[in-house]
XYZ file of C-alpha atoms in Angstrom:
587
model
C 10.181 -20.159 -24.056
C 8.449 -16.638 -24.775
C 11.098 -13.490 -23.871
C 9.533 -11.410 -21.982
C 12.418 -9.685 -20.690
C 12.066 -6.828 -22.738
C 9.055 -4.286 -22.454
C 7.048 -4.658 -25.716
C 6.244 -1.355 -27.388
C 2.835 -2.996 -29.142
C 0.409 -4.245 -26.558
C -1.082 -7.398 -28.295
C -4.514 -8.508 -27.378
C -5.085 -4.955 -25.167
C -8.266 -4.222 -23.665
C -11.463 -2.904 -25.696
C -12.193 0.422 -25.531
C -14.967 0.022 -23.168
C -13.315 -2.028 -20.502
C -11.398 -0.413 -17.507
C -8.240 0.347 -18.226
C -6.880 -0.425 -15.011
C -7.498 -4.032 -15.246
C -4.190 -4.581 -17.300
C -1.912 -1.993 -15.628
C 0.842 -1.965 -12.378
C 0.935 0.728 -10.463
C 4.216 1.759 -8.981
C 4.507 3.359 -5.489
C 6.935 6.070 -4.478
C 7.830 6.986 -1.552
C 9.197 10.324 -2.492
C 11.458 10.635 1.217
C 13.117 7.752 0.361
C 13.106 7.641 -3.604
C 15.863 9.272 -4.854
C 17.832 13.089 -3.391
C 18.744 15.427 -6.375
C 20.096 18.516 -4.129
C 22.302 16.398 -0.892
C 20.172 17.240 1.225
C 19.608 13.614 3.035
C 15.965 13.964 2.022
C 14.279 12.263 -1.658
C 12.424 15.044 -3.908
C 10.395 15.317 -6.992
C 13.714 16.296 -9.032
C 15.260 13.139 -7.882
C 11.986 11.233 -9.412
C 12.517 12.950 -12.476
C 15.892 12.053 -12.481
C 15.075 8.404 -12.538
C 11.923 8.137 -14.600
C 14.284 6.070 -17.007
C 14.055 3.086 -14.574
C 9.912 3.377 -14.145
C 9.558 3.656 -18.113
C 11.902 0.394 -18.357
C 10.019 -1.328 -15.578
C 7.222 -0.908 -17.809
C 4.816 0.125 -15.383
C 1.326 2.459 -16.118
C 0.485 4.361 -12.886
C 2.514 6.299 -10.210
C 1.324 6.545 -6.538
C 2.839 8.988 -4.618
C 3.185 9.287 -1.427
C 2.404 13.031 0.402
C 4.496 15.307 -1.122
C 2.166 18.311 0.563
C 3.205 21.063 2.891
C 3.644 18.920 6.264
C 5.307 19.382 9.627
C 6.534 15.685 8.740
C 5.604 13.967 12.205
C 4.746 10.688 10.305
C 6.424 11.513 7.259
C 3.998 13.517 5.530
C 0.909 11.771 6.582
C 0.298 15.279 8.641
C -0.848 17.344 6.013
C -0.978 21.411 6.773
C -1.477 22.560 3.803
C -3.194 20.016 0.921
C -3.044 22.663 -2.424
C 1.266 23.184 -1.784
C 4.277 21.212 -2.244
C 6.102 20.516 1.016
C 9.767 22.650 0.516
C 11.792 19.785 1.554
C 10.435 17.529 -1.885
C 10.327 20.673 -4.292
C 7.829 22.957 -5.425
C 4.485 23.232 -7.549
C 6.353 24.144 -10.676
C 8.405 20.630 -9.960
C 5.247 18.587 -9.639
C 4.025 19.866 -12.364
C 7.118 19.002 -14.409
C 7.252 15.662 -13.081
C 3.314 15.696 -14.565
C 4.085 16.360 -17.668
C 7.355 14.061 -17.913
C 5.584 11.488 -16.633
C 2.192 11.895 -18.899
C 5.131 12.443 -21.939
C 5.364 8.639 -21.254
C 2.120 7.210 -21.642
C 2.125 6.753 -17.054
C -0.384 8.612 -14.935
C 0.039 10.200 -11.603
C -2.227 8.932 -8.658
C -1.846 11.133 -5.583
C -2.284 10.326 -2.073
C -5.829 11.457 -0.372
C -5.140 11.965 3.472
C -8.506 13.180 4.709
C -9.399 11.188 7.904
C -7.074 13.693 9.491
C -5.057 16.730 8.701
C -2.170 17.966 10.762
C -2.403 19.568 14.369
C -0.872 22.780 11.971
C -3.469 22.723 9.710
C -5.096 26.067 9.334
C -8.561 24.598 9.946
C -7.224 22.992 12.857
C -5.717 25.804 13.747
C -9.048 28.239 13.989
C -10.730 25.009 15.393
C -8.852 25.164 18.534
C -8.681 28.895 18.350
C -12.016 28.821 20.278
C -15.005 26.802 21.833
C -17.000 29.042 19.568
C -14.940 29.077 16.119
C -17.169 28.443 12.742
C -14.484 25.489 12.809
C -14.859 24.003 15.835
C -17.185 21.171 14.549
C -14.594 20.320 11.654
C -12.552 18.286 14.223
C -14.069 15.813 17.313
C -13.721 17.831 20.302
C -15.190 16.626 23.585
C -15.445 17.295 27.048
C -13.740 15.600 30.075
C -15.502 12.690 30.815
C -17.599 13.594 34.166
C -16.462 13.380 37.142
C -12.315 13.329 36.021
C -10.045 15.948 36.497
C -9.629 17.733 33.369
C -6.179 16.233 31.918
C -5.757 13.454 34.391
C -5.770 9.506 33.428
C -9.162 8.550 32.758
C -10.593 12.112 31.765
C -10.846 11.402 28.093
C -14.266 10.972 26.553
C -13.971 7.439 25.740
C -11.456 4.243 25.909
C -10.053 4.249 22.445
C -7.020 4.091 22.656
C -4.642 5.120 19.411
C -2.927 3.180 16.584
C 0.471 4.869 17.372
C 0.255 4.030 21.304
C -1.668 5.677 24.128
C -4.933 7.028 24.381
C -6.970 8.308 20.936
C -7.711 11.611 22.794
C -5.399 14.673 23.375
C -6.052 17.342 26.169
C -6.383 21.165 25.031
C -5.748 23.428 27.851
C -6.907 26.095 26.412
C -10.123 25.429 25.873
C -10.678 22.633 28.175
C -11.348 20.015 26.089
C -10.147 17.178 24.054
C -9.724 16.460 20.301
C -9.566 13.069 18.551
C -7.151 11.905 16.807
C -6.689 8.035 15.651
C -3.001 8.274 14.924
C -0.619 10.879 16.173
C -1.449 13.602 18.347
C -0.489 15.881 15.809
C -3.197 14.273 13.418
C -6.578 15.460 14.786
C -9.397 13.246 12.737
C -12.324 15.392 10.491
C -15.627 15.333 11.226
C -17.141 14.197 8.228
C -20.209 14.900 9.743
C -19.930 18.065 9.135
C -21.065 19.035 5.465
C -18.275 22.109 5.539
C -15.448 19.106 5.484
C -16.878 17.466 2.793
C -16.875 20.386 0.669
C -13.536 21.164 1.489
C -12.284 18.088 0.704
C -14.141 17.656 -2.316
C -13.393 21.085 -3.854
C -9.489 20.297 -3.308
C -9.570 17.174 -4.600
C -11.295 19.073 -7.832
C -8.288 21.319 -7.740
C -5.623 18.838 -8.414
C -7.387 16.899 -10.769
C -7.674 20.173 -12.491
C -3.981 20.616 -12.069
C -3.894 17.248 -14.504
C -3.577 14.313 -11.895
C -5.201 10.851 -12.905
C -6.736 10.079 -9.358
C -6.516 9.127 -5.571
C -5.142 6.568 -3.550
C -7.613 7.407 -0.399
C -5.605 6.353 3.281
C -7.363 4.740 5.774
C -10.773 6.171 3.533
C -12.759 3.545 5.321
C -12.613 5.361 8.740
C -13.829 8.604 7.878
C -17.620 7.892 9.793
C -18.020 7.777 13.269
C -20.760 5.803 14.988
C -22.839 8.872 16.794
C -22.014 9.043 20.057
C -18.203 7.498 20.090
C -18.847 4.814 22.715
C -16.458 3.398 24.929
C -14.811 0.373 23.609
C -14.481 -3.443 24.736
C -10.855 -3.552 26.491
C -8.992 -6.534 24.949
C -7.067 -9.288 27.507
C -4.122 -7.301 28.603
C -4.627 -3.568 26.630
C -4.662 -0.620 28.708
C -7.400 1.316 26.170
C -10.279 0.047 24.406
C -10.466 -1.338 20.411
C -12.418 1.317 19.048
C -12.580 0.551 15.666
C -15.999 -1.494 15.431
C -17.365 2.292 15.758
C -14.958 3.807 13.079
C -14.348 1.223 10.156
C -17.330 0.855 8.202
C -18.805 3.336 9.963
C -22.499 4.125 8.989
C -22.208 6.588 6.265
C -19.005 5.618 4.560
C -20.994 4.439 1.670
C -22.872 7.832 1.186
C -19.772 9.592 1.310
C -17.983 7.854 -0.940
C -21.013 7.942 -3.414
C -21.300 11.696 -2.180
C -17.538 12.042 -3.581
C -17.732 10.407 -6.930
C -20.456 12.812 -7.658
C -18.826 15.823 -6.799
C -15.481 15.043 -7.705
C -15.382 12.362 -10.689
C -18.991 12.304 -12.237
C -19.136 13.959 -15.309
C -15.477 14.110 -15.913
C -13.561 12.548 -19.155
C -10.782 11.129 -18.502
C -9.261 7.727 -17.080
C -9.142 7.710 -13.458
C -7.855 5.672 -10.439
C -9.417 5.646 -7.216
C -7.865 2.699 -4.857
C -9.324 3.126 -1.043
C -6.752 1.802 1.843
C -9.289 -0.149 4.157
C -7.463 -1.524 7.040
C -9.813 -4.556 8.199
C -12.687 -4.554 5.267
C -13.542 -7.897 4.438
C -14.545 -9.971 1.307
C -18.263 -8.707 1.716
C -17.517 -5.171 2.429
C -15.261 -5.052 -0.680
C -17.674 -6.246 -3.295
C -19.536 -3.584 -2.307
C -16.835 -0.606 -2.289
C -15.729 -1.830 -5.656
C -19.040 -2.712 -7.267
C -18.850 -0.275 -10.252
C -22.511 0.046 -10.222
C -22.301 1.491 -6.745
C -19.644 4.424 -8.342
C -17.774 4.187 -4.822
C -13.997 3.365 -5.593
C -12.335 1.043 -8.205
C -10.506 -1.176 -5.729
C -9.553 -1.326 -1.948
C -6.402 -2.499 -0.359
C -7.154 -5.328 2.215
C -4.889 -6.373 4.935
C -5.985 -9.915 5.498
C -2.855 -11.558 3.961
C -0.554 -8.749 5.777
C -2.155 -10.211 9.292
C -1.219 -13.533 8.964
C 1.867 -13.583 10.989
C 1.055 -10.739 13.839
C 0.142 -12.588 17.019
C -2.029 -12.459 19.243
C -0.559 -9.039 20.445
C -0.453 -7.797 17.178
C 1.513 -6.673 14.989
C 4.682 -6.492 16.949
C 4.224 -10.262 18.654
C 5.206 -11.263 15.265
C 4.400 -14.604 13.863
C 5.127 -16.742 11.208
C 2.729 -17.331 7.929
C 2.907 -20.697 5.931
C 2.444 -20.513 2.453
C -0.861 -22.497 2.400
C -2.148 -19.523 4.701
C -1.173 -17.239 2.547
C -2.712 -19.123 -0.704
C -5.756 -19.467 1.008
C -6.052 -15.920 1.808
C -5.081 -14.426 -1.743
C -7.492 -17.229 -2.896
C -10.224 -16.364 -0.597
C -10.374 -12.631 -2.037
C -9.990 -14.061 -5.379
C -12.882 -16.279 -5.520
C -14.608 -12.984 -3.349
C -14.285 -10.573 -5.766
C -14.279 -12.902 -9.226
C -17.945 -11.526 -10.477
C -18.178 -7.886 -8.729
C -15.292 -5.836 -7.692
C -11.711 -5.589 -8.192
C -8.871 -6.576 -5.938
C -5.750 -4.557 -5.846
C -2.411 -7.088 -5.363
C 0.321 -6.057 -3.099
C 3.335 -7.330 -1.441
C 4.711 -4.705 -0.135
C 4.140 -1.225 0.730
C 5.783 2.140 2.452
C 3.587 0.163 5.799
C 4.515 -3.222 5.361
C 8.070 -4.830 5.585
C 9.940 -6.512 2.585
C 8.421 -9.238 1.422
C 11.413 -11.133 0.732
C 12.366 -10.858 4.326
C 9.020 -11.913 5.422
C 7.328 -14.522 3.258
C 10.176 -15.365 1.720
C 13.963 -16.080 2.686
C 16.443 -13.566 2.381
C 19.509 -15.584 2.476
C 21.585 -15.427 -0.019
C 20.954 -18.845 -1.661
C 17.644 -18.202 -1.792
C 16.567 -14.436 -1.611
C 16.429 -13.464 -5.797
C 14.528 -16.960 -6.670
C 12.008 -16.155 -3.595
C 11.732 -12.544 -4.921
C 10.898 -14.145 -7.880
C 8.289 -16.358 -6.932
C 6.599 -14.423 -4.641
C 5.945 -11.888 -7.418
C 4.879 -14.572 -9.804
C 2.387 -15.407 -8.299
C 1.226 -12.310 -6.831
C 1.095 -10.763 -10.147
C -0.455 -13.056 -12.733
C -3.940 -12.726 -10.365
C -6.705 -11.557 -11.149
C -6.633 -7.581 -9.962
C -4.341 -4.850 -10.603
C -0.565 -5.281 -8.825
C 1.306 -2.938 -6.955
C 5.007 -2.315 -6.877
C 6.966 -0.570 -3.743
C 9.650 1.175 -4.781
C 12.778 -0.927 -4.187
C 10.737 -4.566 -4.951
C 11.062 -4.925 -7.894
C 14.754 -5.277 -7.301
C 14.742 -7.588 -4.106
C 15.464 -5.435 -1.168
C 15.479 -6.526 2.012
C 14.939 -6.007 5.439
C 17.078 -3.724 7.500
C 19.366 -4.885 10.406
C 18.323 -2.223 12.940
C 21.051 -1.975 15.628
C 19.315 -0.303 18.212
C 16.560 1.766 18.634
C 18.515 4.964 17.226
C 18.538 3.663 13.830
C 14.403 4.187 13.481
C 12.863 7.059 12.300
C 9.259 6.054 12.200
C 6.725 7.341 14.918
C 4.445 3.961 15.163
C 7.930 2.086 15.806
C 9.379 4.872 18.126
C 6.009 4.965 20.009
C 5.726 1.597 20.618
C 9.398 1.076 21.916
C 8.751 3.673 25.035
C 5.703 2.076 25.625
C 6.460 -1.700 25.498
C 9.778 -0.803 27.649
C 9.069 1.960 29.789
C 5.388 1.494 30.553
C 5.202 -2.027 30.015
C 8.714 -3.403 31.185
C 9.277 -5.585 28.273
C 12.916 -6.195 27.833
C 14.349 -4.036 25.221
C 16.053 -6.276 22.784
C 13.293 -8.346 22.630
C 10.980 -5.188 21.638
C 13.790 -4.244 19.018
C 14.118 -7.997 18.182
C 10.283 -7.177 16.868
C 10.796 -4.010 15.717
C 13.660 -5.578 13.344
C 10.760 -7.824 11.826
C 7.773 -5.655 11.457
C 8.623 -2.067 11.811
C 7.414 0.337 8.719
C 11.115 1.670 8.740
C 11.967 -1.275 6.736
C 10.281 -0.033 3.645
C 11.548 3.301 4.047
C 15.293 2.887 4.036
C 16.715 4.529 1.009
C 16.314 3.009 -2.693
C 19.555 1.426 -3.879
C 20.684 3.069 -6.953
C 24.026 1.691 -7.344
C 27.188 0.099 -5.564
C 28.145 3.453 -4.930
C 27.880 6.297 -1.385
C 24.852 5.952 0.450
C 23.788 3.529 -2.377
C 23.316 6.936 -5.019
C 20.860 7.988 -3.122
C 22.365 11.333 -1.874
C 25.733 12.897 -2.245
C 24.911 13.794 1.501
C 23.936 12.093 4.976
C 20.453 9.751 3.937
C 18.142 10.624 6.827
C 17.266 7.288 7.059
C 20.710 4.659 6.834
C 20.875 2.950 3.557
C 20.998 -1.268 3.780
C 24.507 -2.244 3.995
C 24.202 -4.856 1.275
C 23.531 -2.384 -1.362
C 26.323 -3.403 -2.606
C 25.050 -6.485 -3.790
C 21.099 -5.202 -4.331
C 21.141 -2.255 -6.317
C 19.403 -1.279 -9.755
C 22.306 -0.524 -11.679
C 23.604 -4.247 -11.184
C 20.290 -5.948 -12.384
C 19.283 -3.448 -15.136
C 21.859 -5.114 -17.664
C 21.391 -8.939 -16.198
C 18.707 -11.246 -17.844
C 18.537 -13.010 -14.664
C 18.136 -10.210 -12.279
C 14.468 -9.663 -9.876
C 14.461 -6.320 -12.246
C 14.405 -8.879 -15.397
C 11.797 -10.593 -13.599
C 9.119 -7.909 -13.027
C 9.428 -6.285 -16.065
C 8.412 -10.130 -17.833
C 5.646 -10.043 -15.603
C 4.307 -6.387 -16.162
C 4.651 -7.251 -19.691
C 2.599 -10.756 -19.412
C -0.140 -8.716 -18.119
C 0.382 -6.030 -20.922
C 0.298 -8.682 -23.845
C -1.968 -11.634 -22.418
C -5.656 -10.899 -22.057
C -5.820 -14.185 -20.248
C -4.026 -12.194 -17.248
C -5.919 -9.124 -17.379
C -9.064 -10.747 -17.857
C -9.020 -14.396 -17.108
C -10.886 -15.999 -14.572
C -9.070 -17.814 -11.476
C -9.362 -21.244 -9.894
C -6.881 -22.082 -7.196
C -5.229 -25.633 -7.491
C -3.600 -27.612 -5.031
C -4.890 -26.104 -1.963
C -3.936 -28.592 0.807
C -0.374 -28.583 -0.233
C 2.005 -26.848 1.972
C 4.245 -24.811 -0.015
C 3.265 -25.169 -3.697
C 0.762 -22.607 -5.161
C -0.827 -22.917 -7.808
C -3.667 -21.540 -10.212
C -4.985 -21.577 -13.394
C -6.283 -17.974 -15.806
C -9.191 -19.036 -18.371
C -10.712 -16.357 -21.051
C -12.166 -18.232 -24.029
C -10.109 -21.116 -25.189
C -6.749 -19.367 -23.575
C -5.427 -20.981 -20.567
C -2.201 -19.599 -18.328
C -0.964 -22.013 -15.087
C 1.180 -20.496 -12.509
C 2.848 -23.060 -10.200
C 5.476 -21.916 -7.644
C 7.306 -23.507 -4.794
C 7.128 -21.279 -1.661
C 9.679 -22.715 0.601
C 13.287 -24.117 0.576
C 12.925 -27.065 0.116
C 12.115 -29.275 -2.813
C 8.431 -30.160 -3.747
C 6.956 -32.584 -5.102
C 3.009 -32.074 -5.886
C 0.335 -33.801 -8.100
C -1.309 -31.620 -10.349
C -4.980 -32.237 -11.290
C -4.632 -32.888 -15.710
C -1.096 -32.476 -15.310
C -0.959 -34.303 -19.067
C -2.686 -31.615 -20.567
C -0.412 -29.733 -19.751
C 2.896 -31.271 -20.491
C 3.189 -29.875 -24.071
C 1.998 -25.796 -23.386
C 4.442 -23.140 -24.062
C 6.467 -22.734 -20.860
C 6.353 -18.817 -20.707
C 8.699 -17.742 -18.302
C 10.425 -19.180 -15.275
C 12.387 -17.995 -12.259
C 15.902 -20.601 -12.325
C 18.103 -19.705 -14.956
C 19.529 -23.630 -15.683
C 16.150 -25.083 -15.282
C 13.393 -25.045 -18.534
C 9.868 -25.233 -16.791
C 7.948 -27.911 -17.043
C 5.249 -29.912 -15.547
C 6.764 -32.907 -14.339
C 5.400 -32.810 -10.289
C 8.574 -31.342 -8.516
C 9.608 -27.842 -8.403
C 13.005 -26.981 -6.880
C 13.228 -24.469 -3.905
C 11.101 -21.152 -4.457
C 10.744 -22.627 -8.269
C 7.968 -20.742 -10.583
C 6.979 -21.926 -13.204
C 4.263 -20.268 -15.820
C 2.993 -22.077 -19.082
C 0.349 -21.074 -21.348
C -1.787 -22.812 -23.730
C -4.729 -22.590 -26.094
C -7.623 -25.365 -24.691
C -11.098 -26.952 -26.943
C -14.037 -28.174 -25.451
């Protein structure tokens, strides 16, 4: 069997020159709250990131995404931007960003940053002369509206339509001062631009100039997909049992997010040198929409992140009437997008995310039997797909969900929000709304990364703001960074697959098995080169029957995820087994 457990220094069989380089590199997200504290101070920083760029370089990965790190009030963690050119004081300062910059270019990785321009924060200074006056020069960079007629200004049923918000509540917040209301999608404190308005655009645009300046290698754009309004912002259909209308068949897609996209590459990227990353977070786009975001001949955005395979197990009241997913759901969805985007576009592959909770506690199984092989898997086959992968920090060494007590132990706004509503509005019973919260909240990917066996996990020589996992003691990085077997081990095999194997970067994909319950399976093709992933997503054993399964009984087995157990293609495949083999194929 190939070792790939260490990260190659030559790349063999890299891209050409003219190809994107993005198709054969992970990106690595950090969330920088939650990363790593160099000064006590409860809160992660940029020092603490340099601090552990050791462990990125090792992981092998090519790209960092970070998370805000601007000036913010911090009402949803830095997804409130006030001020998008400065460094917020609890993560550092410029001169620190810039040294994490350079350490990190010193290293061959980029630096993507986050783009938060549906909305800025309520403390914004444009914001802040918007609301200054009916008559500002900013008053059009925001949605403000009068009371609808004949309501009381302020009272239920006032606001100027029925959209109602994703953090709970109505999408509209009352100004007394001047009378009227402002929109705002999210929090309160998160008014929505008016991209209508060609001011914004040039705003945005000539900031977005200014950091690239500063030396940063692109933009992961949130929520970029609901930055146009349908004229008018018409009331909304009111689904079975919602108090507010679902406003976003006027927001997503909206009818000029493709001009201003194409509006942004031009002013921002066109005419530049220099390799850049633009990923757009799309919350409902579908196969069709994508190919056209990512068509390169469009000059739009490289990829998108799609939720489709994140929405498999919210029921039918959503996110937090949580579900379960089977595996051939899943597979069917990854495959769908696959086969979507195989001959325009780009998908971007994700488990996890600072939004989403841990994979292994969702579509895989925790337990201790089972939770490093299903770590395993899962990231088997999520990252030998066609598309560029994505790594939350903390995944790539197995953590878990978080057993929330009670509703003290959350931090996050959506989760907090929700709570008072479902239980004081709603009269839900309160364990069963934490019983929820336990499963989906975002607070699960934000507990602290687990350094060691040590306090608070080495995360801070102070009081985490957020409590650290209690089995850190048995999931931490300084455990697995030594141990061949670890989920650590595993990743950094797969990131190096993709960096040596063309047939991963490159290949193209055909799904295999697709009626079978738990056992996914695919195959990678460029030129006579030939990779087959087969992995076992469930606890239980499997036995499947693979289409030319002689063909394949004498390939290399490349890499597998049981220590005692050499791959092979003999039609079973233990519980949360994965299995890759490559081979060189005539005719």
């Amino acid at each position: 069997m190939t070792d790939l457990t260490t990260n190659p220094a030559a790349r063999a069989g890299a891209p050409a020159a003219d190809d994107q380089w993005w198709r054969s590199a992970v990106v690595y997200q950090i969330y920088p709250r939650s990363f790593a504290d160099s000064d006590g101070d409860g809160v992660g920083d940029l020092r603490g990131i340099i601090q552990h760029l050791d462990h990125l370089q090792e992981l092998g990965v090519d790209v960092v995404w970070l998370s805000p790190v601007y000036a913010s009030p911090q009402d949803d963690n830095g997804y409130d931007i006030s001020d998008y050119r400065a460094i917020d004081p609890a993560y550092g300062t410029l001169e620190d960003f810039d040294e994490l910059l350079a350490d990190l270019h010193a290293r061959g990785m980029k630096l993507v940053m986050d783009l938060v321009v549906n909305h800025t924060s309520d403390e914004h200074p444009w914001f802040v002369e918007s609301a200054s006056s009916v008559d500002s020069p900013k008053r059009d960079w925001y949605w403000w509206r009068k009371p609808r007629a004949g309501f009381a200004a302020g009272a239920p049923g006032a606001e100027p339509n029925n959209w109602g918000s994703f953090f709970s509540g109505p999408a509209w917040h009352y100004d007394e001062v001047s009378g009227e209301y402002y929109l705002h999608l999210f929090s309160r404190k998160q008014p929505d631009l008016n991209w209508e308005n060609p001011e914004v655009r040039d705003a945005v645009y000539d900031m977005m100039n200014w950091w690239l300046d500063r030396g940063v290698d692109g933009f992961r754009m949130d929520v970029i997909n609901l930055i146009s309004k349908v004229a008018g912002l018409p009331d909304a259909e009111v689904p079975p049992g919602a108090v507010h209308g679902d406003g976003f068949p006027f927001y997503a897609q909206g009818p000029r997010i493709h001009e201003f996209l194409q509006e942004m590459h031009e002013r921002v990227f066109a005419g530049r040198t220099g390799d850049y990353l633009t990923v757009g977070e799309m919350p409902g786009v579908t196969v069709e929409h994508a190919r056209l975001f990512t068509d390169p001949a469009r000059r739009e955005v490289d990829m998108v992140f799609q939720f489709e395979h994140v929405g498999l197990d919210h029921g039918a009241g959503g996110k937090f009437d949580p579900g379960a997913a089977s595996p051939r759901d899943v597979k069917a969805s990854l495959g769908r997008w696959q086969e979507g985007l195989a001959e325009t576009g780009w998908n971007s592959l994700y488990w996890n995310n600072h939004d989403q909770p841990r994979v292994v506690s969702r579509f895989g199984d925790d337990r201790p039997e089972h939770r490093v092989a299903s770590a395993k898997a899962l990231a088997t086959v999520l990252h030998l797909m066609r598309g560029t992968p994505y790594v939350y920090q903390g995944e790539e060494l197995g953590m878990t969900n978080m057993p929330f007590a009670s509703i003290d132990d959350f931090r996050d706004i959506e989760s907090l929000n929700h709570y008072a509503v479902a239980v004081a509005a709603q009269g839900q019973a309160p364990e069963a709304v934490l019983a929820a919260l336990r499963v989906m909240s975002r607070d699960n990917a934000r507990t602290p990364v687990q350094w060691s066996d040590g306090p608070a996990a080495g995360f801070t020589t102070g009081t985490p703001w957020i409590a650290v996992n209690p089995n850190a003691a048995l999931i931490n990085a300084a455990a697995q960074r030594e141990d061949p077997g670890s989920v650590f081990a595993h990743y950094r095999a797969l990131i190096a697959l993709r960096h040596s194997e063309r047939v991963v970067s490159h290949g193209s994909f055909e799904l295999l098995l697709p009626e079978h319950p738990t056992v996914f399976a695919y195959t990678r093709t460029l030129g006579d080169r030939q990779l087959l992933v087969i992995a076992n997503l469930s606890g239980e054993r499997a036995v499947y029957d693979l289409p030319d399964a002689a063909g394949w009984r004498e390939a290399e087995p490349v890499l597998g995820n049981l220590g005692g157990r050499l791959p092979r293609v003999d039609g079973r495949c233990e519980p949360w087994e994965a299995q890759v083999f490559l081979q060189e194929v005539t005719g």
